[in-house]
Tab-separated table of C-alpha atoms in Angstrom:
chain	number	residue	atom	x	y	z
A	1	UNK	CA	0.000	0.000	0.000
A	2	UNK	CA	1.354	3.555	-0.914
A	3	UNK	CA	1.635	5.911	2.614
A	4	UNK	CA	2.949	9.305	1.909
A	5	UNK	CA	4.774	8.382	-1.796
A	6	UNK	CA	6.244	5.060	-0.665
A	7	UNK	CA	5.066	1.328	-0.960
A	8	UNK	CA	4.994	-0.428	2.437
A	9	UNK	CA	4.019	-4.437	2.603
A	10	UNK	CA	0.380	-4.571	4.642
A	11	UNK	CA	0.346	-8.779	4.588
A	12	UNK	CA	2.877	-11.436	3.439
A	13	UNK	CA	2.054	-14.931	2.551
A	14	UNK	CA	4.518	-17.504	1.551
A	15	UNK	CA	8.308	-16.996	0.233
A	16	UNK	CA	9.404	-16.106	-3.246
A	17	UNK	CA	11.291	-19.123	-4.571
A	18	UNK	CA	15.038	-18.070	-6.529
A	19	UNK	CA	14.590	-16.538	-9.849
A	20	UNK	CA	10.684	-15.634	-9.090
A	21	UNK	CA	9.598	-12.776	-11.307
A	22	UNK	CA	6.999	-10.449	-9.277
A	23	UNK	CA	3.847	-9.419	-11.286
A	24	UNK	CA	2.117	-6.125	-9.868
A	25	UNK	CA	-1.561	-6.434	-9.854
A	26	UNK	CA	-3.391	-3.196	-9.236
A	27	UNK	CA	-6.044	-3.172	-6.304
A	28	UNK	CA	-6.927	0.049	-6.829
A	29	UNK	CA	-5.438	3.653	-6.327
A	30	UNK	CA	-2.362	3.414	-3.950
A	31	UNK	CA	-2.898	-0.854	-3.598
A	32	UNK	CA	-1.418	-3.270	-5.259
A	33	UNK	CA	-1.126	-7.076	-5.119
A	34	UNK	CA	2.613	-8.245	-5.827
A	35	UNK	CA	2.743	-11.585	-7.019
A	36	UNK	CA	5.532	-13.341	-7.067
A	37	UNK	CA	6.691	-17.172	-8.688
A	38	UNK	CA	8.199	-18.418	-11.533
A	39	UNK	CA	5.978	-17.376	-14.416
A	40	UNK	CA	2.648	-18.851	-12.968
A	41	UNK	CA	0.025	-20.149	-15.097
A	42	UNK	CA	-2.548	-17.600	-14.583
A	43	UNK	CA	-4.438	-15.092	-16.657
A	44	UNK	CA	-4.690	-11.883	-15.865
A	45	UNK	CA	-8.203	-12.418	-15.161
A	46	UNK	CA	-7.390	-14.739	-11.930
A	47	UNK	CA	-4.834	-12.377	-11.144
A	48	UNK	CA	-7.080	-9.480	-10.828
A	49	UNK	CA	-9.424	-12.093	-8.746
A	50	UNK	CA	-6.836	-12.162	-6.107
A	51	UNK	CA	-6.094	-9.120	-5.995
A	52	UNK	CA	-9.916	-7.758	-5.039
A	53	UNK	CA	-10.079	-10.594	-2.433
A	54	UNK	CA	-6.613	-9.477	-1.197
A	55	UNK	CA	-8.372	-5.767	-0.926
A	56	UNK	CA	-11.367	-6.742	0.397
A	57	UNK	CA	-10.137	-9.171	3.092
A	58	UNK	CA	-7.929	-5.676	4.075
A	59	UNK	CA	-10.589	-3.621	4.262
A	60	UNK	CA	-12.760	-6.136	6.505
A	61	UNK	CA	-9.650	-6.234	9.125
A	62	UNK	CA	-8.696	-1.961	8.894
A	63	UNK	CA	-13.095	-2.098	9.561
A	64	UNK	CA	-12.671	-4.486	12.915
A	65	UNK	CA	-9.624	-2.358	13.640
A	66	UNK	CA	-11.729	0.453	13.758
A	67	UNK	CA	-14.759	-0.717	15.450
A	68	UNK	CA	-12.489	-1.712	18.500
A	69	UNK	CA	-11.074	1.587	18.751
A	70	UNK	CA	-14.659	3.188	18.266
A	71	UNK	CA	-15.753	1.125	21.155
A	72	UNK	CA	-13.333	1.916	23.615
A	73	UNK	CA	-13.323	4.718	22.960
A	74	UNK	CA	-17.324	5.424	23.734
A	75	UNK	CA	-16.339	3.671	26.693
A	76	UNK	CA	-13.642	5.536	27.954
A	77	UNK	CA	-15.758	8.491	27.129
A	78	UNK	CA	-18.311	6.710	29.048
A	79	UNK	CA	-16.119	6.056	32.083
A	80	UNK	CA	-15.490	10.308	31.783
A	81	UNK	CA	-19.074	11.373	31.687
A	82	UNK	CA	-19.769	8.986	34.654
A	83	UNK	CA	-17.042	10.263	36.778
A	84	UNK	CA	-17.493	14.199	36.061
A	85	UNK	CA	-21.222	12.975	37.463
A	86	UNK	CA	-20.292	11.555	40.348
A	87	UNK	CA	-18.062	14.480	41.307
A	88	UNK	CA	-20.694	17.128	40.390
A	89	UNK	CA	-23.171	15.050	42.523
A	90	UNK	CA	-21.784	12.366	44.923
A	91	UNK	CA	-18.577	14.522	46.075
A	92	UNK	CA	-19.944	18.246	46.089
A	93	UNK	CA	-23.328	16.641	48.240
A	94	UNK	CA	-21.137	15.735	51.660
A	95	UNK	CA	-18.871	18.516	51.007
A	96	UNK	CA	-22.200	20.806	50.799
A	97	UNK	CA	-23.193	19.347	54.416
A	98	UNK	CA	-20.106	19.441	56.088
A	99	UNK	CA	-19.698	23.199	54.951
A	100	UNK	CA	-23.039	23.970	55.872
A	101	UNK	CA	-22.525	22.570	59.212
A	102	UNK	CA	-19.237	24.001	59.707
A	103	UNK	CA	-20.509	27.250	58.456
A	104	UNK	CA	-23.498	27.313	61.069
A	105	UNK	CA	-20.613	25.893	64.098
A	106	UNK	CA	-19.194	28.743	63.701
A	107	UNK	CA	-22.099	32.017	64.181
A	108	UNK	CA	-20.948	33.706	66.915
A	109	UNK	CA	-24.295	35.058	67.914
A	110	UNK	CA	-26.185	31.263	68.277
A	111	UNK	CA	-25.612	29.344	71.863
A	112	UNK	CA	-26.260	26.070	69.819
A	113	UNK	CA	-27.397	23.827	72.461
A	114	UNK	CA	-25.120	20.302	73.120
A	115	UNK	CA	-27.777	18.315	71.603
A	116	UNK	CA	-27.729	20.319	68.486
A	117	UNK	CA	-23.989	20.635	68.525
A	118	UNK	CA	-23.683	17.361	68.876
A	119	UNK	CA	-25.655	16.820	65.559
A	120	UNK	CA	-24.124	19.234	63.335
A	121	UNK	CA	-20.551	17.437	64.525
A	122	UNK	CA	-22.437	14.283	63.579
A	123	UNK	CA	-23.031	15.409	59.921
A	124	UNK	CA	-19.850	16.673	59.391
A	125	UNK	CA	-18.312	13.413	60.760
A	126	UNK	CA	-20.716	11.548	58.419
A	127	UNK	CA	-20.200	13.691	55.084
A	128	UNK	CA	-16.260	12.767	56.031
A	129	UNK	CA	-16.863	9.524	56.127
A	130	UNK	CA	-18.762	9.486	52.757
A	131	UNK	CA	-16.268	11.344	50.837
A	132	UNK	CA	-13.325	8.669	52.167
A	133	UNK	CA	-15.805	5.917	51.336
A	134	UNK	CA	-16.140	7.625	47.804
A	135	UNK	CA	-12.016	8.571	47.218
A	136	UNK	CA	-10.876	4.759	48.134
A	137	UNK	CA	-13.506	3.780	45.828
A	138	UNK	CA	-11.711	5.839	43.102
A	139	UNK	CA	-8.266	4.996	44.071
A	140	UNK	CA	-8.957	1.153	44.312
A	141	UNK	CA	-10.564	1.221	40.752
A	142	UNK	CA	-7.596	2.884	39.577
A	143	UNK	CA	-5.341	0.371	41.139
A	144	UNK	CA	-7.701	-2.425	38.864
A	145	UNK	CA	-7.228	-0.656	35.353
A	146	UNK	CA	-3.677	0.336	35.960
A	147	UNK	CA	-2.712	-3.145	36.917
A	148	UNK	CA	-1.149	-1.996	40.101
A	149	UNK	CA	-2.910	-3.719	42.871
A	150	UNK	CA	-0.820	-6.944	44.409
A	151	UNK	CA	-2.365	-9.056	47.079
A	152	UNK	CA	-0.307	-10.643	49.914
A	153	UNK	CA	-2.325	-13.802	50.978
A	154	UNK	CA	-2.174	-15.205	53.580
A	155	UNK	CA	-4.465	-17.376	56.495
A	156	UNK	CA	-7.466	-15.021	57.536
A	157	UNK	CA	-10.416	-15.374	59.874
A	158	UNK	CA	-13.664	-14.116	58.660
A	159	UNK	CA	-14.394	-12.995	62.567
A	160	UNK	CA	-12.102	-10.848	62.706
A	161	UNK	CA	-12.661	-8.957	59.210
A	162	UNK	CA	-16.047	-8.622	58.931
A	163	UNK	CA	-16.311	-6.782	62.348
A	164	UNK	CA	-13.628	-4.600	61.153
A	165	UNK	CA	-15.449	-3.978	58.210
A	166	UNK	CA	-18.755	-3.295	59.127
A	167	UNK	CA	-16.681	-0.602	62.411
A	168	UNK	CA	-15.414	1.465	59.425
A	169	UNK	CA	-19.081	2.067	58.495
A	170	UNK	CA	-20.291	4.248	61.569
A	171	UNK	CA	-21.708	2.756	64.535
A	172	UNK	CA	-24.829	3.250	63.128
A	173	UNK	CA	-24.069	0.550	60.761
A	174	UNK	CA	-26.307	-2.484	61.869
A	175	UNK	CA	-26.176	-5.877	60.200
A	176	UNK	CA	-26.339	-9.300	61.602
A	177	UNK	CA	-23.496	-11.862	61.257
A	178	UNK	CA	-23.898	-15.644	61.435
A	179	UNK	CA	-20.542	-17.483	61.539
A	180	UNK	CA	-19.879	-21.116	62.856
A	181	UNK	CA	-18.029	-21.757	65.012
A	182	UNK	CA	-14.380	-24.045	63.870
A	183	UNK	CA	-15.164	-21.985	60.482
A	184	UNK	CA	-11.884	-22.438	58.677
A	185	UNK	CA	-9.620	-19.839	57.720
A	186	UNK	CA	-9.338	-18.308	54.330
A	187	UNK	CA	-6.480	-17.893	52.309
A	188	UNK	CA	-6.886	-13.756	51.088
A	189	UNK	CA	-5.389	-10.754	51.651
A	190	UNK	CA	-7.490	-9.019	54.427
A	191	UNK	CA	-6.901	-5.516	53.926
A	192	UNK	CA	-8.597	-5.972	50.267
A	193	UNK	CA	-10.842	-8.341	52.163
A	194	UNK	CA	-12.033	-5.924	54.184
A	195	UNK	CA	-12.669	-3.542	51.668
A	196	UNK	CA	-14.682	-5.845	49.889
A	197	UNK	CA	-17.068	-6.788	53.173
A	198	UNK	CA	-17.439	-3.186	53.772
A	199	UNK	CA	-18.607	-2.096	50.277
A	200	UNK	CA	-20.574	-5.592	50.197
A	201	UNK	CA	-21.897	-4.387	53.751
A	202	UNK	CA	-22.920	-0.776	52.533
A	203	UNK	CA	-25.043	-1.797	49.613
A	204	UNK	CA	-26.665	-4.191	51.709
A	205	UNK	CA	-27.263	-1.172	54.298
A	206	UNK	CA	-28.308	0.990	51.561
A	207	UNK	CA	-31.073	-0.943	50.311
A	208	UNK	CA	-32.334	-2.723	53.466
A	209	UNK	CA	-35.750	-1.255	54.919
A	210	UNK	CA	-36.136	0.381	58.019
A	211	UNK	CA	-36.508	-2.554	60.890
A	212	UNK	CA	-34.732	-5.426	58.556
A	213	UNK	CA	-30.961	-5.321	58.839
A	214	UNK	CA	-29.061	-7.330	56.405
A	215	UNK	CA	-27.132	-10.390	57.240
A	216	UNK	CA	-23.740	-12.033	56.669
A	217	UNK	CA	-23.945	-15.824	56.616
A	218	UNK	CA	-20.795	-17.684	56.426
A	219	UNK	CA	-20.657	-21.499	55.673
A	220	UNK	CA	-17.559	-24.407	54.349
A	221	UNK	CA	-18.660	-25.737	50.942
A	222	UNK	CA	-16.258	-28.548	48.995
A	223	UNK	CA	-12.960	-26.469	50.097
A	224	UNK	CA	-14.338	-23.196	50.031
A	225	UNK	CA	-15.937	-20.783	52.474
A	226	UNK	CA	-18.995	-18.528	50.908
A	227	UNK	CA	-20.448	-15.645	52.372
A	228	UNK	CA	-23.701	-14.458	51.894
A	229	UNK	CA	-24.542	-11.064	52.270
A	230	UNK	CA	-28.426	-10.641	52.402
A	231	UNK	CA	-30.763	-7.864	51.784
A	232	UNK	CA	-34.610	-7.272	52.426
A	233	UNK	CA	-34.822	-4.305	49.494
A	234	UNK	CA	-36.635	-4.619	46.581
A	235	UNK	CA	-34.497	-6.911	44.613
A	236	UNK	CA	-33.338	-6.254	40.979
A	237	UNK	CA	-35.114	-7.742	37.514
A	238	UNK	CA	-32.971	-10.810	35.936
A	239	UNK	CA	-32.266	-8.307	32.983
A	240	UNK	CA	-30.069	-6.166	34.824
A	241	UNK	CA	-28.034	-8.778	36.904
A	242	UNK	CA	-25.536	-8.963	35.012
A	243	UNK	CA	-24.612	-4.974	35.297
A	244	UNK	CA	-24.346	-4.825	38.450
A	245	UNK	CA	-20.897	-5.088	38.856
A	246	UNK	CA	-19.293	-2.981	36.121
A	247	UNK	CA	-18.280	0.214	37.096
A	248	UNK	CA	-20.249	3.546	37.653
A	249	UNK	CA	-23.260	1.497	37.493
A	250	UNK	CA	-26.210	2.909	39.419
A	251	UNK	CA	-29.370	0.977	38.867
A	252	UNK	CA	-32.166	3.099	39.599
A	253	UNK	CA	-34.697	-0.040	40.680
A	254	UNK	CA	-32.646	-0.645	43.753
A	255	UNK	CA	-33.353	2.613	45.116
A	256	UNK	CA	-31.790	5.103	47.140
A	257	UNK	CA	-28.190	4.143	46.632
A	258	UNK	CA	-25.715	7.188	47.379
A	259	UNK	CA	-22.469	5.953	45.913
A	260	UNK	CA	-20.979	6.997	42.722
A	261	UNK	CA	-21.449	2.876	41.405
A	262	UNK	CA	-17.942	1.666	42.338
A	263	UNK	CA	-18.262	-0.259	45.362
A	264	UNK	CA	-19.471	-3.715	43.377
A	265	UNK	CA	-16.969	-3.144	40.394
A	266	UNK	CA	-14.227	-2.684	42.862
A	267	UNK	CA	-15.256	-5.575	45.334
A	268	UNK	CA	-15.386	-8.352	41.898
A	269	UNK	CA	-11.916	-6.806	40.847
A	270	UNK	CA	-10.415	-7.446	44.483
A	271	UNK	CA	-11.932	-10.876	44.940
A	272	UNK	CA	-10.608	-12.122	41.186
A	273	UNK	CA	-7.609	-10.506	41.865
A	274	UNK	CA	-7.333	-12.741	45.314
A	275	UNK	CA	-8.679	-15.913	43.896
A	276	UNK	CA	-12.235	-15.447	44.815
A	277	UNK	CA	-15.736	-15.184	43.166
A	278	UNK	CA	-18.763	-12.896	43.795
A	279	UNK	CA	-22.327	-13.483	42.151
A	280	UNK	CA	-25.798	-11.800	42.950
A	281	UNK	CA	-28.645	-14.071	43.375
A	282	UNK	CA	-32.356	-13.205	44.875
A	283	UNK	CA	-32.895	-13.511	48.853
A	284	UNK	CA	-35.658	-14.998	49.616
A	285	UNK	CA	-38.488	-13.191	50.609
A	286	UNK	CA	-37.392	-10.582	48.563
A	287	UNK	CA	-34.184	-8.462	48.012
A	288	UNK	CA	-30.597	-9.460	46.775
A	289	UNK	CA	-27.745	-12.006	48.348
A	290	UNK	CA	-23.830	-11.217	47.091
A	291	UNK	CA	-22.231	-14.417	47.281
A	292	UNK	CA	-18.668	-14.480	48.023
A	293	UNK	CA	-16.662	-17.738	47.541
A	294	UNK	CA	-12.908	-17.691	48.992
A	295	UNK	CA	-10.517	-20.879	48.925
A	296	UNK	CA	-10.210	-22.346	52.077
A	297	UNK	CA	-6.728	-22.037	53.789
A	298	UNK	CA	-4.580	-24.973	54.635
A	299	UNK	CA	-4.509	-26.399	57.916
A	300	UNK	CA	-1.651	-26.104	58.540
A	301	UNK	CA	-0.591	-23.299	61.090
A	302	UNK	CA	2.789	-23.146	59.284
A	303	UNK	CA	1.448	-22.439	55.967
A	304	UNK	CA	3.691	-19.762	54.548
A	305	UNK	CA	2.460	-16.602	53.360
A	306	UNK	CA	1.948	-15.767	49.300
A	307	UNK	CA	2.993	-12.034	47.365
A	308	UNK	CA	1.255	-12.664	43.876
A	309	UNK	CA	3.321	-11.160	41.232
């Protein structure tokens, strides 16, 4: 093909044996077919059969080529539009509150009483808490795209994770654990282990009714320990199941979720990252379960610990 006045070979397909003569077939302006061989027995009729195949067949792979680059490119344009939302929305919203309460804190002519005081602290402490919920959301995705996220496993108890996890939620965080007792360990690394309990633990918060908190069930199946994280909302249609965990999703039938639609993404990309699964299925009764299945450790207290590359 001719780029900028010289010829440069798009596709090669066998070797020219000694003495081959080459026979240029025009394609059409600025393609050609060279054919090379030692004076073939074709007409120039065949010959200028090849050569449309040989430009069509290019023009079907420069047409993929394109289409792939189209579509990630709507997606990464997608992936922009989503994020400038959630930090016109999801960010600015607790920074509003904790400026409004700081704002009002600090009138000089109110004697806010300790009760109120004690609420406008309260907001400001919980519009903190949001945005860090919201950044490490962020940061871990960007640790999944870029590649740069490497778990240490080692033996981990689920009792002491999951309380962890659910702490860093507020102690208004309420949700019901049910783990047996001689539960094995599992082989993970718990920092990301805990991130992906409490994300798994505020959606379930988020779209639990009033009076129903969700609950963690933990049980040993064939080698591997699952979790079950329950909630009483009002479920999701089979149609959209399989959305829920890309990122920057926000399904509008689960309700009154606050987060920018990170939390699932990031929780899948930790557990395949650590050798673990997550899937949604329906609780009964109504709402969703997020199933998490983690190897089982060894048994083995001297089981050494594992950096994956």
């Amino acid at each position: 093909e001719q780029v900028r006045d010289q010829w440069v070979a798009m596709a090669v397909s066998g070797q020219a044996p000694d003495g081959a003569t080459t026979t240029r077939v025009p394609v059409r302006p600025g393609l050609a077919l060279l054919v090379c061989g030692q004076s073939p027995p074709v007409t120039p009729r065949l010959l200028d059969g090849f050569a449309a195949q040989a430009g069509a067949a290019l023009d079907r792979d420069r047409l993929r080529t394109q289409a792939a680059q189209a579509e990630a490119l709507a997606e990464g344009n997608r992936m922009r539009t989503a994020l400038l939302a959630a930090v016109s929305h999801d960010l600015r919203t607790p920074l509003a509150s904790i400026k409004a309460s700081v704002s009002t804190l600090r009138q000089t002519d109110v004697q806010w009483a300790p009760a109120d005081e004690a609420a406008l602290l309260a907001t400001i402490e919980d519009g903190a808490d949001r945005l860090d919920a919201l950044i490490g959301n962020l940061l871990d995705m960007s640790r999944l795209t870029t590649g740069s996220l490497h778990p240490f496993l080692r033996p981990t108890s689920i009792d002491e994770v999951a309380p962890v996890a659910l702490h860093g939620l507020g102690t208004a965080a309420s949700l019901q654990m049910v783990v047996p007792d001689g539960l094995p360990l599992v082989r993970t690394d718990p920092g990301l282990l805990e991130r992906v309990l409490a994300n798994l633990f505020a959606n379930a918060l988020g779209h639990s009714p009033p009076g129903r908190p969700p609950v963690m069930r933990a049980h040993l199946a064939a080698g591997t320990v699952v979790l079950d994280v329950e909630d009483h909302g009002p479920g999701l249609p089979g149609h959209l199941k399989s959305r829920i965990f890309e990122p920057f999703e926000r399904l509008d039938e689960r309700g009154t979720g606050t987060g920018v639609g990170l939390g699932l993404a990031v929780a899948k990309g930790f557990l395949d990252a650590m050798g673990g699964s997550i899937t949604v299925l329906d609780t009964p009764g109504g709402g969703l379960t997020m199933r998490v299945a983690l190897p089982a450790a060894a048994t083995s207290p001297a089981s050494p610990a594992v950096a994956d590359p």
